[in-house]
Amino acid sequence: MRVIIKPDYETVSKWVANYVVYHINKFRPTPERLFVLGLPTGGTPIGMYKELINLYQKRKVSFENVATFNMDEYIGLPPSNPQSYRFFMEENFFKHVNLKPQNIHMLNGLTKDYEKECRNYEKAIKDLGGVNLFIGGVGEDGHIAFNEPFSSLRSRTRVKTLTESTRQANARFFENNIEKVPTTAITVGVGTIMDSAEVLIMITGENKAEALQHAIEGNISHVWTVSALQMHPHGLIVCDKDATKKLSSETVAYFMDIEKNNF
Ligand code: GLP
């Protein structure tokens, strides 16, 4: 696993955006061979999306031949609801860049047939040759996408019941009212994410320090689903200094040293 430690949220956001652009350009995508990008929502990736839009406006990247798959969606919220992940993605990214609508994939939280929706999502990823780069964030309890503690580390796209702590953490987007946060979501599985050629997880802020510690120094465990990244051949964590507060000084020194001359 690689761990990149940056001084603050802004430098993490810029580093990740540049990394995404570098990978898209290196891949030289065409209409027949799309670059497949997995995307998250939440507070953490907002800075990355801003920087991606900035790089797009400066013509450093084109999303014309990029396909996207978002990680998850709340059940019961229509795309017109500002708290839906669809709305979030439109506002923070999609409407600002040249992605083709047919290349944008998001789970439908209003579907009548959840099993079919999940099956089709997995198939759509497979049909495009798999995800080249999956970007994610992490919950305070170490969940990736909506794979709450004790999710199978081999799980696939499915419906999950959200824990009270996740609903509490996300209540800030719902007028601080936990009652307004949906109780279920449709989400890619840990196994779905881990099948990607590369997985990059952004972890920022002191409130994520425990999650980062379990991700790097802890055992691989379904309690902290982000720890599955330890099994990935190309797992990458990009974090800020605040998030490293619970890591041992040896761990921090090791990664600072080994990554000092890298991208
Ligand atoms: C939600 C999302 C996750 C995200 C997490 C943390 O639970 N399903 O994908 O990583 O929130 O969000 P934030 O970045 O706002 O802390």
Coordinates of C-alpha atoms and ligand atoms in Angstrom, one line a residue:
M1 CA 0.0 0.0 0.0
R2 CA 1.2 3.5 -0.7
V3 CA 0.4 6.3 1.7
I4 CA 0.9 10.0 0.7
I5 CA 0.8 12.5 3.5
K6 CA 0.1 16.1 2.6
P7 CA 0.0 19.1 4.9
D8 CA -3.7 19.9 4.6
Y9 CA -7.0 19.3 2.8
E10 CA -6.3 21.7 -0.1
T11 CA -3.0 20.0 -1.0
V12 CA -4.7 16.6 -0.8
S13 CA -7.5 17.7 -3.1
K14 CA -5.0 19.1 -5.6
W15 CA -2.8 16.1 -5.5
V16 CA -5.6 13.7 -6.1
A17 CA -7.1 15.8 -8.9
N18 CA -3.7 15.9 -10.7
Y19 CA -3.3 12.2 -10.1
V20 CA -6.7 11.5 -11.8
V21 CA -5.8 13.8 -14.7
Y22 CA -2.4 12.1 -15.1
H23 CA -4.0 8.7 -15.3
I24 CA -6.7 9.7 -17.8
N25 CA -4.1 11.3 -20.1
K26 CA -1.7 8.4 -19.8
F27 CA -4.4 6.0 -20.7
R28 CA -5.3 8.0 -23.9
P29 CA -8.9 7.0 -23.9
T30 CA -10.9 6.7 -27.1
P31 CA -14.7 6.2 -27.8
E32 CA -13.9 2.5 -28.1
R33 CA -11.7 2.3 -25.0
L34 CA -13.1 4.5 -22.3
F35 CA -11.2 5.3 -19.1
V36 CA -13.4 4.0 -16.3
L37 CA -13.4 6.2 -13.1
G38 CA -15.1 5.3 -9.8
L39 CA -16.3 8.3 -7.9
P40 CA -17.4 9.2 -4.3
T41 CA -19.6 11.8 -2.7
G42 CA -19.4 13.5 0.7
G43 CA -17.5 16.5 2.1
T44 CA -14.0 15.1 1.4
P45 CA -14.1 14.9 -2.4
I46 CA -15.5 18.4 -3.0
G47 CA -12.0 20.0 -3.2
M48 CA -10.9 17.4 -5.6
Y49 CA -13.9 18.0 -7.9
K50 CA -13.2 21.8 -7.8
E51 CA -9.7 21.2 -8.9
L52 CA -10.7 18.7 -11.6
I53 CA -13.1 21.4 -13.0
N54 CA -10.3 23.9 -12.8
L55 CA -7.9 21.6 -14.7
Y56 CA -10.7 20.8 -17.3
Q57 CA -11.2 24.6 -17.8
K58 CA -7.4 25.0 -18.4
R59 CA -7.7 22.2 -21.0
K60 CA -5.4 19.9 -19.1
V61 CA -7.9 17.1 -19.4
S62 CA -11.0 16.0 -21.3
F63 CA -13.7 13.8 -19.9
E64 CA -15.1 13.0 -23.4
N65 CA -13.9 9.4 -23.3
V66 CA -14.3 8.8 -19.6
A67 CA -17.0 6.7 -18.0
T68 CA -17.9 7.2 -14.4
F69 CA -19.5 4.9 -11.8
N70 CA -20.5 6.4 -8.5
M71 CA -20.2 4.4 -5.3
D72 CA -23.7 4.7 -3.8
E73 CA -27.1 6.4 -3.5
Y74 CA -29.7 6.8 -0.8
I75 CA -32.8 4.8 -1.2
G76 CA -36.0 6.9 -1.6
L77 CA -34.4 10.2 -2.7
P78 CA -35.3 11.4 -6.2
P79 CA -32.4 13.1 -8.3
S80 CA -34.2 16.4 -7.8
N81 CA -33.6 16.2 -4.0
P82 CA -30.5 18.3 -3.1
Q83 CA -29.5 15.6 -0.6
S84 CA -29.4 12.8 -3.2
Y85 CA -26.0 11.8 -4.5
R86 CA -27.2 12.3 -8.0
F87 CA -27.9 16.0 -7.3
F88 CA -24.6 16.3 -5.5
M89 CA -22.7 15.0 -8.5
E90 CA -24.6 17.2 -11.0
E91 CA -23.9 20.3 -8.9
N92 CA -20.3 19.6 -7.9
F93 CA -18.9 17.9 -11.0
F94 CA -21.0 16.6 -13.9
K95 CA -22.6 19.9 -15.1
H96 CA -19.1 21.6 -15.2
V97 CA -17.3 19.1 -17.5
N98 CA -17.7 17.4 -20.8
L99 CA -18.7 13.9 -19.6
K100 CA -21.2 12.3 -22.0
P101 CA -24.5 11.6 -20.2
Q102 CA -24.5 8.0 -21.5
N103 CA -21.1 7.5 -19.8
I104 CA -22.3 8.6 -16.4
H105 CA -23.5 5.7 -14.2
M106 CA -25.3 6.1 -10.9
L107 CA -27.3 3.7 -8.9
N108 CA -31.0 4.5 -8.9
G109 CA -32.3 4.8 -5.4
L110 CA -35.9 4.8 -6.6
T111 CA -35.8 1.6 -8.6
K112 CA -38.7 -0.9 -8.2
D113 CA -36.3 -3.8 -8.6
Y114 CA -33.2 -3.4 -6.4
E115 CA -31.7 -6.8 -7.3
K116 CA -31.8 -6.1 -11.0
E117 CA -30.4 -2.6 -10.5
C118 CA -27.5 -4.0 -8.6
R119 CA -26.9 -6.8 -11.1
N120 CA -27.0 -4.4 -14.0
Y121 CA -24.5 -2.1 -12.3
E122 CA -22.0 -4.8 -11.8
K123 CA -22.5 -5.9 -15.4
A124 CA -22.1 -2.4 -16.7
I125 CA -18.7 -2.1 -14.9
K126 CA -17.7 -5.5 -16.3
D127 CA -18.8 -4.7 -19.8
L128 CA -16.5 -1.7 -19.9
G129 CA -13.6 -3.8 -18.8
G130 CA -13.6 -2.9 -15.1
V131 CA -12.8 0.3 -13.2
N132 CA -9.4 1.7 -13.9
L133 CA -9.3 4.0 -10.9
F134 CA -11.7 4.0 -8.0
I135 CA -11.6 7.1 -5.8
G136 CA -13.2 6.9 -2.4
G137 CA -13.5 8.6 1.0
V138 CA -14.0 7.0 4.3
G139 CA -16.5 7.3 7.2
E140 CA -15.4 7.9 10.8
D141 CA -16.0 4.2 11.4
G142 CA -13.9 3.2 8.5
H143 CA -16.7 2.4 6.0
I144 CA -16.0 2.8 2.3
A145 CA -19.0 3.7 0.0
F146 CA -21.9 2.5 2.3
N147 CA -20.1 -0.7 3.4
E148 CA -20.8 -0.3 7.1
P149 CA -18.9 -2.2 9.8
F150 CA -19.2 -6.0 9.4
S151 CA -19.9 -5.8 5.7
S152 CA -18.4 -8.7 3.8
L153 CA -15.1 -7.8 2.4
R154 CA -16.1 -9.7 -0.7
S155 CA -19.5 -8.0 -1.0
R156 CA -21.0 -6.8 -4.3
T157 CA -23.5 -4.1 -5.2
R158 CA -26.5 -4.4 -2.9
V159 CA -28.8 -2.6 -0.5
K160 CA -27.5 -1.8 3.0
T161 CA -29.1 -0.6 6.2
L162 CA -27.2 2.5 7.5
T163 CA -25.9 2.5 11.0
E164 CA -27.0 5.2 13.4
S165 CA -23.5 6.6 13.5
T166 CA -23.3 7.0 9.7
R167 CA -26.8 8.7 9.7
Q168 CA -25.6 10.9 12.5
A169 CA -22.5 11.9 10.6
N170 CA -24.4 12.6 7.5
A171 CA -27.2 14.5 9.3
R172 CA -25.2 17.7 8.6
F173 CA -26.5 17.5 5.0
F174 CA -30.1 17.1 6.3
E175 CA -30.5 20.2 8.4
N176 CA -28.8 18.4 11.3
N177 CA -31.9 16.2 11.6
I178 CA -31.1 12.5 11.7
E179 CA -34.8 11.7 11.2
K180 CA -34.4 13.1 7.7
V181 CA -31.4 10.8 6.8
P182 CA -32.6 7.8 4.8
T183 CA -32.2 4.5 6.7
T184 CA -31.0 2.5 3.6
A185 CA -28.8 3.0 0.6
I186 CA -27.8 1.1 -2.5
T187 CA -24.0 0.7 -2.7
V188 CA -21.2 -1.0 -4.5
G189 CA -19.6 -3.7 -2.4
V190 CA -16.1 -3.9 -0.9
G191 CA -15.4 -6.6 -3.5
T192 CA -16.7 -4.4 -6.3
I193 CA -14.2 -1.6 -5.3
M194 CA -11.3 -4.0 -4.8
D195 CA -11.7 -5.4 -8.3
S196 CA -10.6 -2.1 -9.7
A197 CA -7.2 -1.8 -11.2
E198 CA -6.3 0.9 -8.7
V199 CA -8.1 2.2 -5.6
L200 CA -7.3 5.6 -4.1
I201 CA -8.9 6.6 -0.7
M202 CA -8.8 10.1 0.5
I203 CA -8.7 10.6 4.3
T204 CA -8.7 14.1 5.8
G205 CA -9.3 15.6 9.2
E206 CA -8.7 14.6 12.8
N207 CA -12.1 12.9 13.0
K208 CA -10.8 10.3 10.5
A209 CA -7.6 9.6 12.5
E210 CA -9.0 6.3 13.9
A211 CA -10.1 5.1 10.5
L212 CA -6.7 5.9 9.0
Q213 CA -5.0 4.1 11.8
H214 CA -7.1 1.0 11.3
A215 CA -6.7 1.2 7.5
I216 CA -2.9 1.2 7.7
E217 CA -1.7 -0.3 11.0
G218 CA -4.7 -2.4 12.0
N219 CA -5.6 -5.9 10.9
I220 CA -7.6 -6.6 7.8
S221 CA -11.1 -6.8 9.3
H222 CA -14.7 -6.4 8.3
V223 CA -15.1 -4.1 11.3
W224 CA -13.2 -1.4 9.4
T225 CA -14.0 -2.1 5.8
V226 CA -11.4 0.3 4.5
S227 CA -8.8 -2.1 5.8
A228 CA -9.6 -4.4 2.8
L229 CA -7.3 -2.0 0.9
Q230 CA -4.3 -3.8 2.5
M231 CA -5.1 -6.8 0.2
H232 CA -5.2 -4.6 -3.0
P233 CA -2.2 -4.8 -5.3
H234 CA -2.4 -1.1 -6.0
G235 CA -4.0 0.5 -2.9
L236 CA -3.2 4.2 -2.3
I237 CA -4.2 6.4 0.6
V238 CA -3.9 10.2 0.3
C239 CA -4.3 11.9 3.7
D240 CA -3.6 15.2 5.5
K241 CA -1.5 15.7 8.6
D242 CA -4.5 15.9 10.9
A243 CA -5.7 12.5 9.9
T244 CA -2.3 11.0 10.9
K245 CA -2.6 11.9 14.6
K246 CA -3.2 8.3 15.7
L247 CA -0.5 6.7 13.5
S248 CA 2.8 5.8 15.2
S249 CA 5.6 8.3 14.5
E250 CA 7.5 5.4 12.8
T251 CA 4.7 4.8 10.3
V252 CA 4.5 8.5 9.4
A253 CA 8.3 8.8 9.1
Y254 CA 8.4 5.6 6.9
F255 CA 5.8 6.9 4.4
M256 CA 7.2 10.5 4.4
D257 CA 10.6 9.2 3.6
I258 CA 9.6 6.5 1.0
E259 CA 7.3 8.9 -0.9
K260 CA 9.4 12.0 -0.8
N261 CA 10.5 11.8 -4.5
N262 CA 7.3 10.3 -5.9
F263 CA 4.4 11.8 -7.9
Ligands
GLP1 C1 -20.9 8.6 3.2 C2 -20.5 8.0 1.9 C3 -19.0 7.6 1.8 C4 -18.2 8.7 2.3 C5 -18.5 9.0 3.8 C6 -17.7 10.1 4.4 O1 -21.2 7.6 4.1 N1 -21.3 7.0 1.5 O2 -18.7 7.3 0.5 O3 -16.8 8.4 2.2 O4 -19.9 9.5 3.8 O5 -18.1 11.4 4.0 P1 -17.3 12.7 4.3 O6 -16.3 12.8 3.2 O7 -18.4 13.8 4.2 O8 -16.7 12.6 5.6

